CSV table of C-alpha atoms in Angstrom, one decimal:
chain,number,residue,atom,x,y,z
A,1,MET,CA,60.7,107.9,109.2
A,2,THR,CA,61.2,106.4,112.4
A,3,ALA,CA,58.9,103.8,114.2
A,4,THR,CA,60.3,103.3,117.8
A,5,GLU,CA,58.8,104.5,120.8
A,6,PRO,CA,60.4,104.6,124.3
A,7,ARG,CA,59.2,102.5,127.5
A,8,THR,CA,59.5,104.4,130.1
A,9,ASP,CA,59.1,102.4,133.5
A,10,SER,CA,60.2,104.5,136.8
A,11,ALA,CA,62.2,107.3,138.3
A,12,GLU,CA,65.5,106.0,137.8
A,13,GLN,CA,65.2,106.5,133.7
A,14,LYS,CA,64.9,110.2,134.5
A,15,VAL,CA,67.5,111.6,132.3
A,16,SER,CA,69.7,115.0,131.8
A,17,LEU,CA,69.2,117.6,128.9
A,18,PRO,CA,71.8,116.7,126.5
A,19,THR,CA,70.7,113.1,127.1
A,20,LEU,CA,67.3,114.0,126.3
A,21,THR,CA,68.0,115.8,123.4
A,22,ALA,CA,70.3,113.1,122.0
A,23,MET,CA,67.4,110.6,122.5
A,24,VAL,CA,65.1,113.0,120.7
A,25,VAL,CA,67.5,113.3,117.8
A,26,GLY,CA,67.9,109.4,117.7
A,27,SER,CA,64.2,109.1,117.7
A,28,MET,CA,63.4,111.0,115.0
A,29,ILE,CA,66.3,110.2,112.3
A,30,GLY,CA,65.2,107.6,110.0
A,31,SER,CA,66.0,105.8,106.5
A,32,GLY,CA,64.6,108.6,104.8
A,33,VAL,CA,67.6,111.0,105.2
A,34,PHE,CA,69.5,108.5,102.6
A,35,LEU,CA,66.9,109.3,100.2
A,36,LEU,CA,66.9,113.3,100.3
A,37,PRO,CA,69.6,114.1,97.6
A,38,ARG,CA,67.7,112.7,94.7
A,39,ARG,CA,63.8,113.6,95.8
A,40,PHE,CA,65.1,117.1,96.3
A,41,GLY,CA,67.2,117.1,93.2
A,42,THR,CA,64.1,115.8,91.5
A,43,GLU,CA,61.8,118.5,92.2
A,44,THR,CA,63.8,121.6,93.3
A,45,GLY,CA,67.2,123.7,93.3
A,46,VAL,CA,68.6,125.4,96.1
A,47,LEU,CA,66.4,128.1,96.7
A,48,GLY,CA,63.3,125.8,96.8
A,49,ALA,CA,65.3,123.5,99.2
A,50,LEU,CA,65.6,126.2,101.6
A,51,ILE,CA,61.6,127.3,101.6
A,52,ALA,CA,60.9,123.6,101.7
A,53,TRP,CA,63.0,123.0,104.9
A,54,THR,CA,61.7,126.5,106.0
A,55,ILE,CA,58.0,125.5,105.9
A,56,ALA,CA,58.6,121.9,107.0
A,57,GLY,CA,60.6,123.1,110.0
A,58,THR,CA,58.4,125.4,111.2
A,59,GLY,CA,55.3,123.5,110.9
A,60,MET,CA,56.8,120.0,112.0
A,61,LEU,CA,58.2,121.9,115.1
A,62,MET,CA,54.9,123.5,115.9
A,63,LEU,CA,53.1,119.8,115.5
A,64,ALA,CA,56.0,118.3,117.8
A,65,PHE,CA,54.6,121.1,120.5
A,66,VAL,CA,51.0,120.4,120.0
A,67,PHE,CA,51.8,116.4,120.7
A,68,GLN,CA,54.0,117.5,123.6
A,69,ARG,CA,51.2,119.6,125.1
A,70,LEU,CA,48.3,116.9,124.5
A,71,ALA,CA,50.5,114.5,126.0
A,72,VAL,CA,50.5,117.1,129.4
A,73,ARG,CA,47.1,118.0,129.1
A,74,LYS,CA,45.1,114.8,128.1
A,75,PRO,CA,47.5,112.3,129.7
A,76,ASP,CA,44.6,109.6,129.9
A,77,LEU,CA,44.5,109.9,126.1
A,78,ASN,CA,47.4,107.7,125.6
A,79,ALA,CA,46.1,104.4,123.6
A,80,GLY,CA,47.6,106.0,120.2
A,81,ILE,CA,47.3,109.3,118.0
A,82,PHE,CA,43.5,108.4,117.0
A,83,THR,CA,42.6,108.8,120.7
A,84,TYR,CA,42.9,112.5,119.9
A,85,ALA,CA,40.7,112.5,116.8
A,86,LYS,CA,38.2,110.6,118.6
A,87,ALA,CA,37.9,112.7,121.6
A,88,GLY,CA,37.5,115.9,119.4
A,89,PHE,CA,35.4,114.6,116.8
A,90,GLY,CA,33.6,111.3,117.4
A,91,ASP,CA,34.1,107.4,117.0
A,92,TYR,CA,34.1,107.2,113.3
A,93,ILE,CA,36.5,110.0,112.7
A,94,GLY,CA,38.7,108.3,115.3
A,95,PHE,CA,38.5,105.2,113.9
A,96,ASN,CA,39.4,106.7,110.5
A,97,SER,CA,42.5,108.2,112.2
A,98,ALA,CA,43.5,104.7,113.6
A,99,ILE,CA,43.1,103.2,110.0
A,100,GLY,CA,45.1,105.6,108.1
A,101,TYR,CA,47.7,105.7,110.7
A,102,TRP,CA,48.0,101.7,110.3
A,103,ALA,CA,47.9,102.0,106.7
A,104,SER,CA,51.0,104.6,106.7
A,105,ALA,CA,52.6,102.5,109.1
A,106,CYS,CA,51.9,99.5,106.7
A,107,ALA,CA,53.1,101.3,103.7
A,108,GLY,CA,56.2,102.7,105.6
A,109,ASN,CA,57.3,99.3,105.9
A,110,THR,CA,56.7,98.5,102.6
A,111,SER,CA,58.7,101.1,101.5
A,112,TYR,CA,61.7,99.9,103.6
A,113,TRP,CA,61.5,96.5,101.8
A,114,VAL,CA,61.5,98.7,98.2
A,115,LEU,CA,64.6,100.5,99.8
A,116,ILE,CA,66.2,97.2,100.8
A,117,THR,CA,65.8,95.3,97.5
A,118,THR,CA,66.9,98.6,95.4
A,119,THR,CA,69.8,98.9,97.5
A,120,LEU,CA,71.0,95.3,96.8
A,121,SER,CA,70.2,95.5,93.0
A,122,ALA,CA,74.0,96.2,92.7
A,123,VAL,CA,74.4,92.6,93.8
A,124,VAL,CA,71.4,91.4,92.6
A,125,PRO,CA,70.5,92.7,89.7
A,126,GLY,CA,67.1,90.8,89.2
A,127,PHE,CA,65.7,93.2,92.0
A,128,GLY,CA,65.8,96.1,89.8
A,129,SER,CA,64.1,99.1,91.6
A,130,GLY,CA,62.4,97.0,93.9
A,131,ASP,CA,59.6,96.8,91.9
A,132,THR,CA,60.2,93.3,90.0
A,133,ILE,CA,58.9,89.9,90.8
A,134,LEU,CA,62.0,88.5,92.3
A,135,ALA,CA,62.0,92.0,94.6
A,136,VAL,CA,58.3,91.4,95.4
A,137,ALA,CA,58.7,87.7,96.3
A,138,VAL,CA,61.9,88.1,98.6
A,139,SER,CA,60.1,91.1,100.3
A,140,THR,CA,56.8,89.2,100.9
A,141,ILE,CA,59.3,86.3,102.4
A,142,GLY,CA,60.9,88.9,104.4
A,143,VAL,CA,57.6,90.6,105.7
A,144,TRP,CA,56.1,87.0,106.9
A,145,SER,CA,59.3,85.9,108.3
A,146,PHE,CA,59.8,89.1,110.8
A,147,ALA,CA,55.5,88.7,111.5
A,148,ALA,CA,56.5,85.3,112.6
A,149,LEU,CA,59.6,86.1,114.9
A,150,VAL,CA,57.2,88.8,116.4
A,151,MET,CA,54.6,86.0,116.8
A,152,ARG,CA,57.0,83.6,118.4
A,153,GLY,CA,57.8,86.5,121.2
A,154,VAL,CA,60.9,88.0,119.8
A,155,ARG,CA,61.6,91.7,120.5
A,156,ASP,CA,64.0,94.4,119.7
A,157,ALA,CA,66.9,94.4,122.0
A,158,ALA,CA,68.9,97.2,123.8
A,159,VAL,CA,72.1,96.2,121.5
A,160,ILE,CA,70.2,96.0,118.6
A,161,ASN,CA,68.9,99.6,119.1
A,162,TYR,CA,72.6,100.8,119.6
A,163,ILE,CA,73.7,99.0,116.4
A,164,VAL,CA,70.8,100.7,114.7
A,165,THR,CA,71.8,104.1,116.0
A,166,VAL,CA,75.2,103.9,114.9
A,167,ALA,CA,74.5,102.5,111.4
A,168,LYS,CA,72.2,105.3,110.6
A,169,VAL,CA,74.1,108.5,112.2
A,170,LEU,CA,78.0,107.3,111.2
A,171,PRO,CA,77.4,107.2,107.7
A,172,ILE,CA,75.6,110.3,107.7
A,173,LEU,CA,78.1,112.5,109.6
A,174,VAL,CA,80.5,111.0,107.2
A,175,PHE,CA,78.6,112.0,104.1
A,176,ILE,CA,78.1,115.6,105.4
A,177,VAL,CA,82.2,116.1,106.3
A,178,ILE,CA,83.2,114.7,102.9
A,179,ALA,CA,80.5,116.3,100.8
A,180,LEU,CA,81.6,119.7,102.5
A,181,VAL,CA,85.1,119.1,101.8
A,182,ALA,CA,84.5,118.2,98.1
A,183,PHE,CA,81.8,121.1,98.0
A,184,GLU,CA,81.8,123.6,94.6
A,185,ALA,CA,80.4,126.7,94.9
A,186,GLY,CA,80.1,126.9,91.4
A,187,VAL,CA,77.7,123.8,91.3
A,188,PHE,CA,75.8,125.1,93.9
A,189,SER,CA,75.3,128.3,92.4
A,190,ASP,CA,74.2,126.8,89.1
A,191,ASN,CA,71.7,125.0,90.9
A,192,PHE,CA,70.5,127.7,93.1
A,193,TRP,CA,67.1,128.6,91.0
A,194,GLY,CA,66.3,125.0,90.0
A,195,ASP,CA,66.5,123.6,86.3
A,196,ALA,CA,63.0,124.8,86.1
A,197,GLY,CA,63.4,127.9,87.9
A,198,GLY,CA,63.9,130.7,85.3
A,199,TYR,CA,64.6,133.4,88.2
A,200,SER,CA,60.9,133.0,88.9
A,201,PHE,CA,59.8,132.9,92.5
A,202,ALA,CA,56.4,131.2,91.4
A,203,SER,CA,58.1,128.7,89.9
A,204,VAL,CA,60.4,128.1,92.9
A,205,TRP,CA,57.2,127.9,94.7
A,206,ASP,CA,55.9,125.4,92.7
A,207,GLN,CA,59.3,123.4,93.0
A,208,ALA,CA,59.2,123.5,96.9
A,209,THR,CA,55.7,122.3,97.2
A,210,GLY,CA,56.9,119.4,95.2
A,211,THR,CA,58.9,118.1,98.2
A,212,MET,CA,56.4,118.4,100.9
A,213,LEU,CA,55.7,114.7,101.0
A,214,ILE,CA,59.2,113.8,101.3
A,215,THR,CA,59.6,116.2,104.3
A,216,VAL,CA,56.7,114.7,106.0
A,217,PHE,CA,58.2,111.0,105.1
A,218,VAL,CA,61.3,111.9,107.0
A,219,PHE,CA,59.7,113.3,110.0
A,220,LEU,CA,57.3,110.6,110.4
A,221,GLY,CA,57.3,109.3,113.9
A,222,ILE,CA,57.8,113.0,115.1
A,223,GLU,CA,54.6,112.3,117.6
A,224,GLY,CA,56.9,109.5,119.7
A,225,ALA,CA,59.1,112.5,120.7
A,226,ALA,CA,56.6,113.7,123.2
A,227,VAL,CA,57.0,110.2,124.9
A,228,TYR,CA,60.4,111.4,125.9
A,229,SER,CA,59.0,114.3,128.1
A,230,ARG,CA,58.2,111.5,130.8
A,231,MET,CA,61.8,110.8,131.2
A,232,ALA,CA,63.2,114.4,131.6
A,233,ARG,CA,64.9,114.8,135.0
A,234,ARG,CA,63.5,118.6,134.9
A,235,ARG,CA,60.1,119.8,133.8
A,236,GLU,CA,61.7,122.8,131.8
A,237,ASP,CA,63.9,120.5,130.3
A,238,VAL,CA,61.4,119.0,128.1
A,239,GLY,CA,60.5,122.2,125.9
A,240,LYS,CA,64.6,122.8,125.3
A,241,ALA,CA,65.3,119.1,124.5
A,242,THR,CA,62.0,119.1,122.0
A,243,VAL,CA,63.7,122.4,120.4
A,244,PHE,CA,67.2,121.4,120.7
A,245,GLY,CA,66.9,118.0,119.2
A,246,PHE,CA,64.5,119.2,116.5
A,247,LEU,CA,66.5,121.7,115.1
A,248,GLY,CA,69.5,119.2,115.3
A,249,VAL,CA,67.4,116.8,113.3
A,250,LEU,CA,66.1,119.7,111.0
A,251,GLY,CA,69.9,120.9,110.5
A,252,VAL,CA,71.2,117.3,109.4
A,253,PHE,CA,68.5,116.8,106.9
A,254,ALA,CA,68.8,120.4,105.5
A,255,MET,CA,72.6,119.7,105.6
A,256,VAL,CA,72.5,116.5,103.7
A,257,THR,CA,70.1,118.3,101.0
A,258,LEU,CA,72.0,121.6,100.4
A,259,VAL,CA,75.6,119.9,100.3
A,260,SER,CA,74.4,117.6,97.5
A,261,TYR,CA,73.8,120.4,95.4
A,262,GLY,CA,77.2,121.5,95.8
A,263,VAL,CA,78.7,118.1,94.6
A,264,LEU,CA,76.3,117.4,91.6
A,265,PRO,CA,74.4,119.5,89.0
A,266,GLN,CA,70.6,118.9,89.7
A,267,ASP,CA,69.9,117.3,86.7
A,268,GLU,CA,72.6,114.2,87.6
A,269,LEU,CA,71.4,114.5,91.3
A,270,ALA,CA,67.7,113.7,89.7
A,271,GLY,CA,69.0,110.7,88.0
A,272,VAL,CA,71.3,109.1,90.6
A,273,ALA,CA,70.0,105.8,91.8
A,274,GLN,CA,68.7,105.5,95.5
A,275,PRO,CA,69.8,105.3,98.1
A,276,SER,CA,71.0,108.6,96.6
A,277,MET,CA,73.0,109.2,99.7
A,278,ALA,CA,75.4,106.8,98.6
A,279,SER,CA,75.5,107.6,94.7
A,280,VAL,CA,76.6,111.1,95.4
A,281,LEU,CA,79.5,110.1,97.9
A,282,GLU,CA,80.4,107.3,95.0
A,283,SER,CA,80.8,110.2,93.0
A,284,ILE,CA,83.2,111.8,95.5
A,285,VAL,CA,85.5,109.0,96.7
A,286,GLY,CA,84.6,106.2,94.2
A,287,PRO,CA,82.8,102.6,94.9
A,288,TRP,CA,83.7,102.4,98.8
A,289,GLY,CA,81.7,105.1,99.4
A,290,ALA,CA,78.3,103.7,98.0
A,291,VAL,CA,78.9,100.2,99.6
A,292,PHE,CA,79.6,102.4,103.1
A,293,ILE,CA,76.6,104.1,102.8
A,294,LYS,CA,74.5,100.9,101.7
A,295,VAL,CA,75.6,98.7,104.3
A,296,GLY,CA,74.6,101.4,106.8
A,297,VAL,CA,71.0,101.4,105.0
A,298,ILE,CA,70.7,97.8,105.2
A,299,VAL,CA,71.8,97.2,108.9
A,300,SER,CA,69.6,100.1,110.1
A,301,VAL,CA,66.6,99.2,108.4
A,302,LEU,CA,66.8,95.3,109.1
A,303,GLY,CA,67.7,95.9,112.5
A,304,ALA,CA,64.8,98.1,113.3
A,305,TYR,CA,62.3,96.3,111.6
A,306,LEU,CA,61.2,94.1,114.4
A,307,ALA,CA,60.1,97.2,115.9
A,308,TRP,CA,58.2,98.5,113.0
A,309,THR,CA,56.3,95.2,112.1
A,310,LEU,CA,55.0,95.2,116.1
A,311,MET,CA,54.3,98.9,115.7
A,312,ALA,CA,52.1,98.3,112.5
A,313,ALA,CA,50.3,95.6,114.6
A,314,GLU,CA,49.8,97.6,117.6
A,315,VAL,CA,48.0,100.4,115.7
A,316,LEU,CA,44.9,98.0,115.5
A,317,PHE,CA,45.6,95.9,118.3
A,318,ILE,CA,45.3,98.7,121.2
A,319,PRO,CA,42.3,100.1,119.8
A,320,ALA,CA,40.7,96.5,119.5
A,321,LYS,CA,41.2,96.1,123.4
A,322,SER,CA,39.3,99.6,123.9
A,323,ASP,CA,36.5,98.2,121.4
A,324,ASP,CA,37.4,100.6,118.7
A,325,MET,CA,38.1,97.9,116.6
A,326,PRO,CA,36.7,94.6,116.3
A,327,ARG,CA,37.7,92.3,119.3
A,328,PHE,CA,39.0,89.6,116.6
A,329,LEU,CA,42.0,92.0,116.6
A,330,ALA,CA,42.9,92.3,120.5
A,331,ARG,CA,43.8,88.2,120.3
A,332,THR,CA,47.0,87.2,121.4
A,333,ASN,CA,49.1,84.2,121.6
A,334,ARG,CA,50.8,82.3,124.4
A,335,HIS,CA,53.9,84.6,123.6
A,336,ASP,CA,51.8,87.7,124.1
A,337,ALA,CA,51.9,88.9,120.6
A,338,PRO,CA,49.0,90.5,119.0
A,339,VAL,CA,48.7,87.4,116.4
A,340,THR,CA,45.8,88.7,114.5
A,341,ALA,CA,47.0,92.4,114.0
A,342,LEU,CA,50.1,90.9,112.8
A,343,VAL,CA,48.6,89.1,110.2
A,344,MET,CA,46.3,92.3,109.1
A,345,ALA,CA,49.5,94.3,109.0
A,346,ALA,CA,51.5,91.7,107.1
A,347,ALA,CA,48.7,91.1,104.6
A,348,LEU,CA,48.2,95.0,104.0
A,349,THR,CA,52.1,95.1,103.7
A,350,THR,CA,52.0,92.4,100.8
A,351,LEU,CA,49.1,93.7,99.0
A,352,LEU,CA,51.2,96.8,98.9
A,353,LEU,CA,54.1,94.9,97.3
A,354,VAL,CA,51.9,93.5,94.7
A,355,ALA,CA,50.8,96.7,93.7
A,356,LEU,CA,54.5,97.9,93.2
A,357,LEU,CA,54.9,95.7,90.3
A,358,PHE,CA,52.5,98.2,88.5
A,359,ALA,CA,54.1,101.2,89.8
A,360,ALA,CA,56.2,103.4,87.5
A,361,ASP,CA,58.5,104.6,90.4
A,362,ALA,CA,58.1,102.2,93.1
A,363,LEU,CA,60.0,103.6,96.0
A,364,ASP,CA,58.7,107.2,95.2
A,365,PHE,CA,55.1,106.0,95.2
A,366,MET,CA,55.5,104.1,98.4
A,367,LEU,CA,57.1,107.3,100.1
A,368,ASP,CA,54.6,109.7,99.0
A,369,LEU,CA,51.5,107.2,100.1
A,370,THR,CA,53.1,106.9,103.4
A,371,ALA,CA,53.3,110.6,103.9
A,372,ALA,CA,50.0,111.3,102.5
A,373,LEU,CA,48.2,108.5,104.8
A,374,SER,CA,49.7,110.1,107.8
A,375,LEU,CA,48.3,113.4,107.2
A,376,ILE,CA,44.7,112.9,108.1
A,377,PRO,CA,45.7,111.8,111.5
A,378,TYR,CA,48.0,114.3,112.1
A,379,LEU,CA,45.6,116.9,110.9
A,380,LEU,CA,42.9,115.8,113.4
A,381,ALA,CA,45.5,115.9,116.5
A,382,ALA,CA,46.4,119.4,115.6
A,383,ALA,CA,42.9,120.4,115.3
A,384,TYR,CA,41.8,118.5,118.2
A,385,ALA,CA,44.5,120.8,120.5
A,386,LEU,CA,43.1,123.9,118.4
A,387,LYS,CA,39.7,123.0,119.3
A,388,LEU,CA,40.9,122.8,123.3
A,389,THR,CA,42.2,126.2,123.4
A,390,ALA,CA,39.0,127.5,121.8
A,391,THR,CA,37.1,125.7,124.5
A,392,ARG,CA,39.3,126.6,127.1
A,393,GLU,CA,39.1,122.8,128.2
A,394,THR,CA,42.0,122.2,130.7
A,395,TYR,CA,43.1,125.7,130.5
A,396,GLU,CA,42.1,126.8,134.1
A,397,ASP,CA,45.5,128.7,134.2
A,398,ARG,CA,45.1,131.2,131.1
A,399,ARG,CA,48.7,131.8,130.9
A,400,SER,CA,49.4,129.3,128.4
A,401,LEU,CA,46.4,129.6,126.4
A,402,VAL,CA,47.4,132.1,123.7
A,403,PRO,CA,51.0,130.8,123.0
A,404,ASP,CA,49.2,127.0,122.9
A,405,MET,CA,46.4,128.4,120.3
A,406,VAL,CA,49.3,129.9,118.1
A,407,ILE,CA,50.9,126.7,118.2
A,408,ALA,CA,47.6,124.7,117.4
A,409,ALA,CA,46.4,126.6,115.1
A,410,VAL,CA,50.0,127.0,113.0
A,411,ALA,CA,50.1,123.0,113.2
A,412,THR,CA,46.7,123.0,111.9
A,413,VAL,CA,47.2,125.4,108.8
A,414,TYR,CA,50.5,123.5,107.9
A,415,THR,CA,48.8,120.2,107.7
A,416,LEU,CA,45.8,121.5,106.1
A,417,PHE,CA,48.7,122.7,103.3
A,418,LEU,CA,50.4,119.3,103.3
A,419,VAL,CA,47.1,117.5,102.2
A,420,TYR,CA,46.8,120.6,99.5
A,421,ALA,CA,50.4,119.9,98.4
A,422,ALA,CA,49.9,115.9,98.4
A,423,GLY,CA,47.0,116.5,95.7
A,424,ILE,CA,43.9,115.1,94.8
A,425,ASP,CA,45.5,111.7,93.5
A,426,LYS,CA,47.0,110.9,96.8
A,427,LEU,CA,43.3,111.8,98.7
A,428,LEU,CA,41.7,109.5,96.3
A,429,LEU,CA,44.0,106.3,96.7
A,430,SER,CA,43.6,107.3,100.6
A,431,CYS,CA,39.9,106.9,99.9
A,432,ILE,CA,40.3,103.2,98.4
A,433,LEU,CA,41.9,102.2,101.5
A,434,TYR,CA,39.5,103.9,104.1
A,435,ALA,CA,36.2,102.8,102.4
A,436,PRO,CA,36.7,98.8,102.8
A,437,ALA,CA,37.9,99.6,106.3
A,438,ALA,CA,34.4,100.7,107.5
A,439,ALA,CA,33.6,97.2,107.7
A,440,LEU,CA,35.9,96.9,110.7
A,441,TYR,CA,34.1,99.5,112.3
A,442,VAL,CA,30.5,98.4,111.4
A,443,LYS,CA,31.7,95.0,113.3
A,444,ALA,CA,33.1,96.9,116.1
A,445,ARG,CA,29.9,98.8,116.8
A,446,ARG,CA,27.6,95.8,116.4
A,447,GLU,CA,29.9,93.7,118.8
A,448,ARG,CA,29.2,96.7,121.2
A,449,GLY,CA,25.5,97.2,120.4
A,450,LEU,CA,25.6,100.6,119.2
A,451,ARG,CA,24.4,102.6,116.4
A,452,VAL,CA,26.8,102.2,113.2
A,453,PHE,CA,26.5,105.9,111.9
A,454,ARG,CA,25.0,109.1,113.3
A,455,PRO,CA,23.9,111.2,110.5
A,456,ALA,CA,26.8,113.2,110.0
A,457,GLU,CA,29.2,110.0,110.1
A,458,ALA,CA,27.0,108.5,107.2
A,459,VAL,CA,27.3,111.5,105.3
A,460,LEU,CA,31.4,111.1,105.9
A,461,PHE,CA,31.3,107.7,104.9
A,462,GLY,CA,29.6,108.3,101.8
A,463,VAL,CA,32.2,111.0,101.0
A,464,ILE,CA,34.8,108.6,101.5
A,465,LEU,CA,32.8,105.9,99.6
A,466,ILE,CA,32.6,108.2,96.5
A,467,GLY,CA,36.1,108.8,96.9
A,468,ALA,CA,36.9,105.4,96.8
A,469,VAL,CA,35.0,104.8,93.4
A,470,ALA,CA,36.5,107.8,91.6
A,471,GLY,CA,39.8,106.3,92.8
A,472,VAL,CA,39.6,103.2,91.4
A,473,VAL,CA,37.8,104.6,88.3
A,474,SER,CA,40.7,106.9,87.9
A,475,LEU,CA,43.4,104.3,88.3
A,476,ALA,CA,41.3,101.7,85.6
A,477,THR,CA,41.4,104.7,83.1
A,478,GLY,CA,44.9,105.9,83.8
A,479,ALA,CA,43.7,109.5,85.1
A,480,ILE,CA,45.7,108.4,88.0
A,481,GLU,CA,49.1,106.8,87.5
A,482,ILE,CA,51.2,104.8,90.6
């Protein structure tokens, strides 16, 4: 998952195709790549992994094209991903898109603290798997400390971004090279069908669908790659950079996954500690390999966390400036920091940290929740792009209509499939977050003197409320476990 977006100011920032491609790659590779060996080892073998990355690669590339085309055809909708849902399907659906994206950002920030404390548990055993009282307490202090820094006007700097990029890219490259050298064809072959495969394609398909949420997590932030289209020196470079950059990132993710199957048997991959890239490298070269990867994880996560903290706040702050959220969320302090939105984001992150005290696997649960919460915003953006092609809006020149319709249709079907793959439990947990957030919508509408719900929106709110109640009951009875 990545959470930084470039700021483009003027024509002097126009860049060549190789530079543009490198920027797309750098923006899309996040901390999730360090977790891939265990997550895939838990769910599937080699064949399932190949199927999963083929599906994810195709679907996410189409989604990247959707955001790229929306940025060109609807440049006025630049206040965030929620504006696509609002423009296409109304205020309340747009509001829920913003809430889902915000909750996903906060859950993502929670997952980073779990990853940090899990990584440091070798030095501080009391951190456990990131779900102990000590880990939650330290993480909470970290959340509010970073929020305080942003409130004081501290922002990310170019030198920090450079360090973060090196810290995450160098360990990945070293890991891939060493794992290829140590690759054992026999181990890889034994892992081909997966532990539960039994030479059954039906079983392999089930295994592959079990990996869908982690593939979403590692690609989160893909919508930010569209921003780079404004920095291209030549218009025709935009599509090329998106394709080349995306394929490069997909190749990295697939390589990290597949080479791991040539190092350890699947059952051992499923049992290694996170970050599992460190554990796999340690099995090859010894303890220094784990230390090397873990230092990269800590530096890359902490170095980028200022930007992640601000991003989680801006998801509320920007809609508040356009009256899509209550006005109090648009307040800034003398450092021009969105102070109220920062407090809200830090509060939700803290609440999610506390919830981890009751989770069976804190890191996996938070990764899956982060990905699941992002699905509705992504689905609505893809559906809006499809709606534009169906209504021919902005398509005076029909030559691009059919290709764009196919792209939007594939992206929409893909995100619908992801909602299915996430499962009913994640949908109900999402409703628990969506339902109380409606109070913000009610307040925003009343501040503007507008009717709160249209009939269809009232029905939608009722469905979300029922889902939230079902989710709470399921949690209380143990039907849903976190």
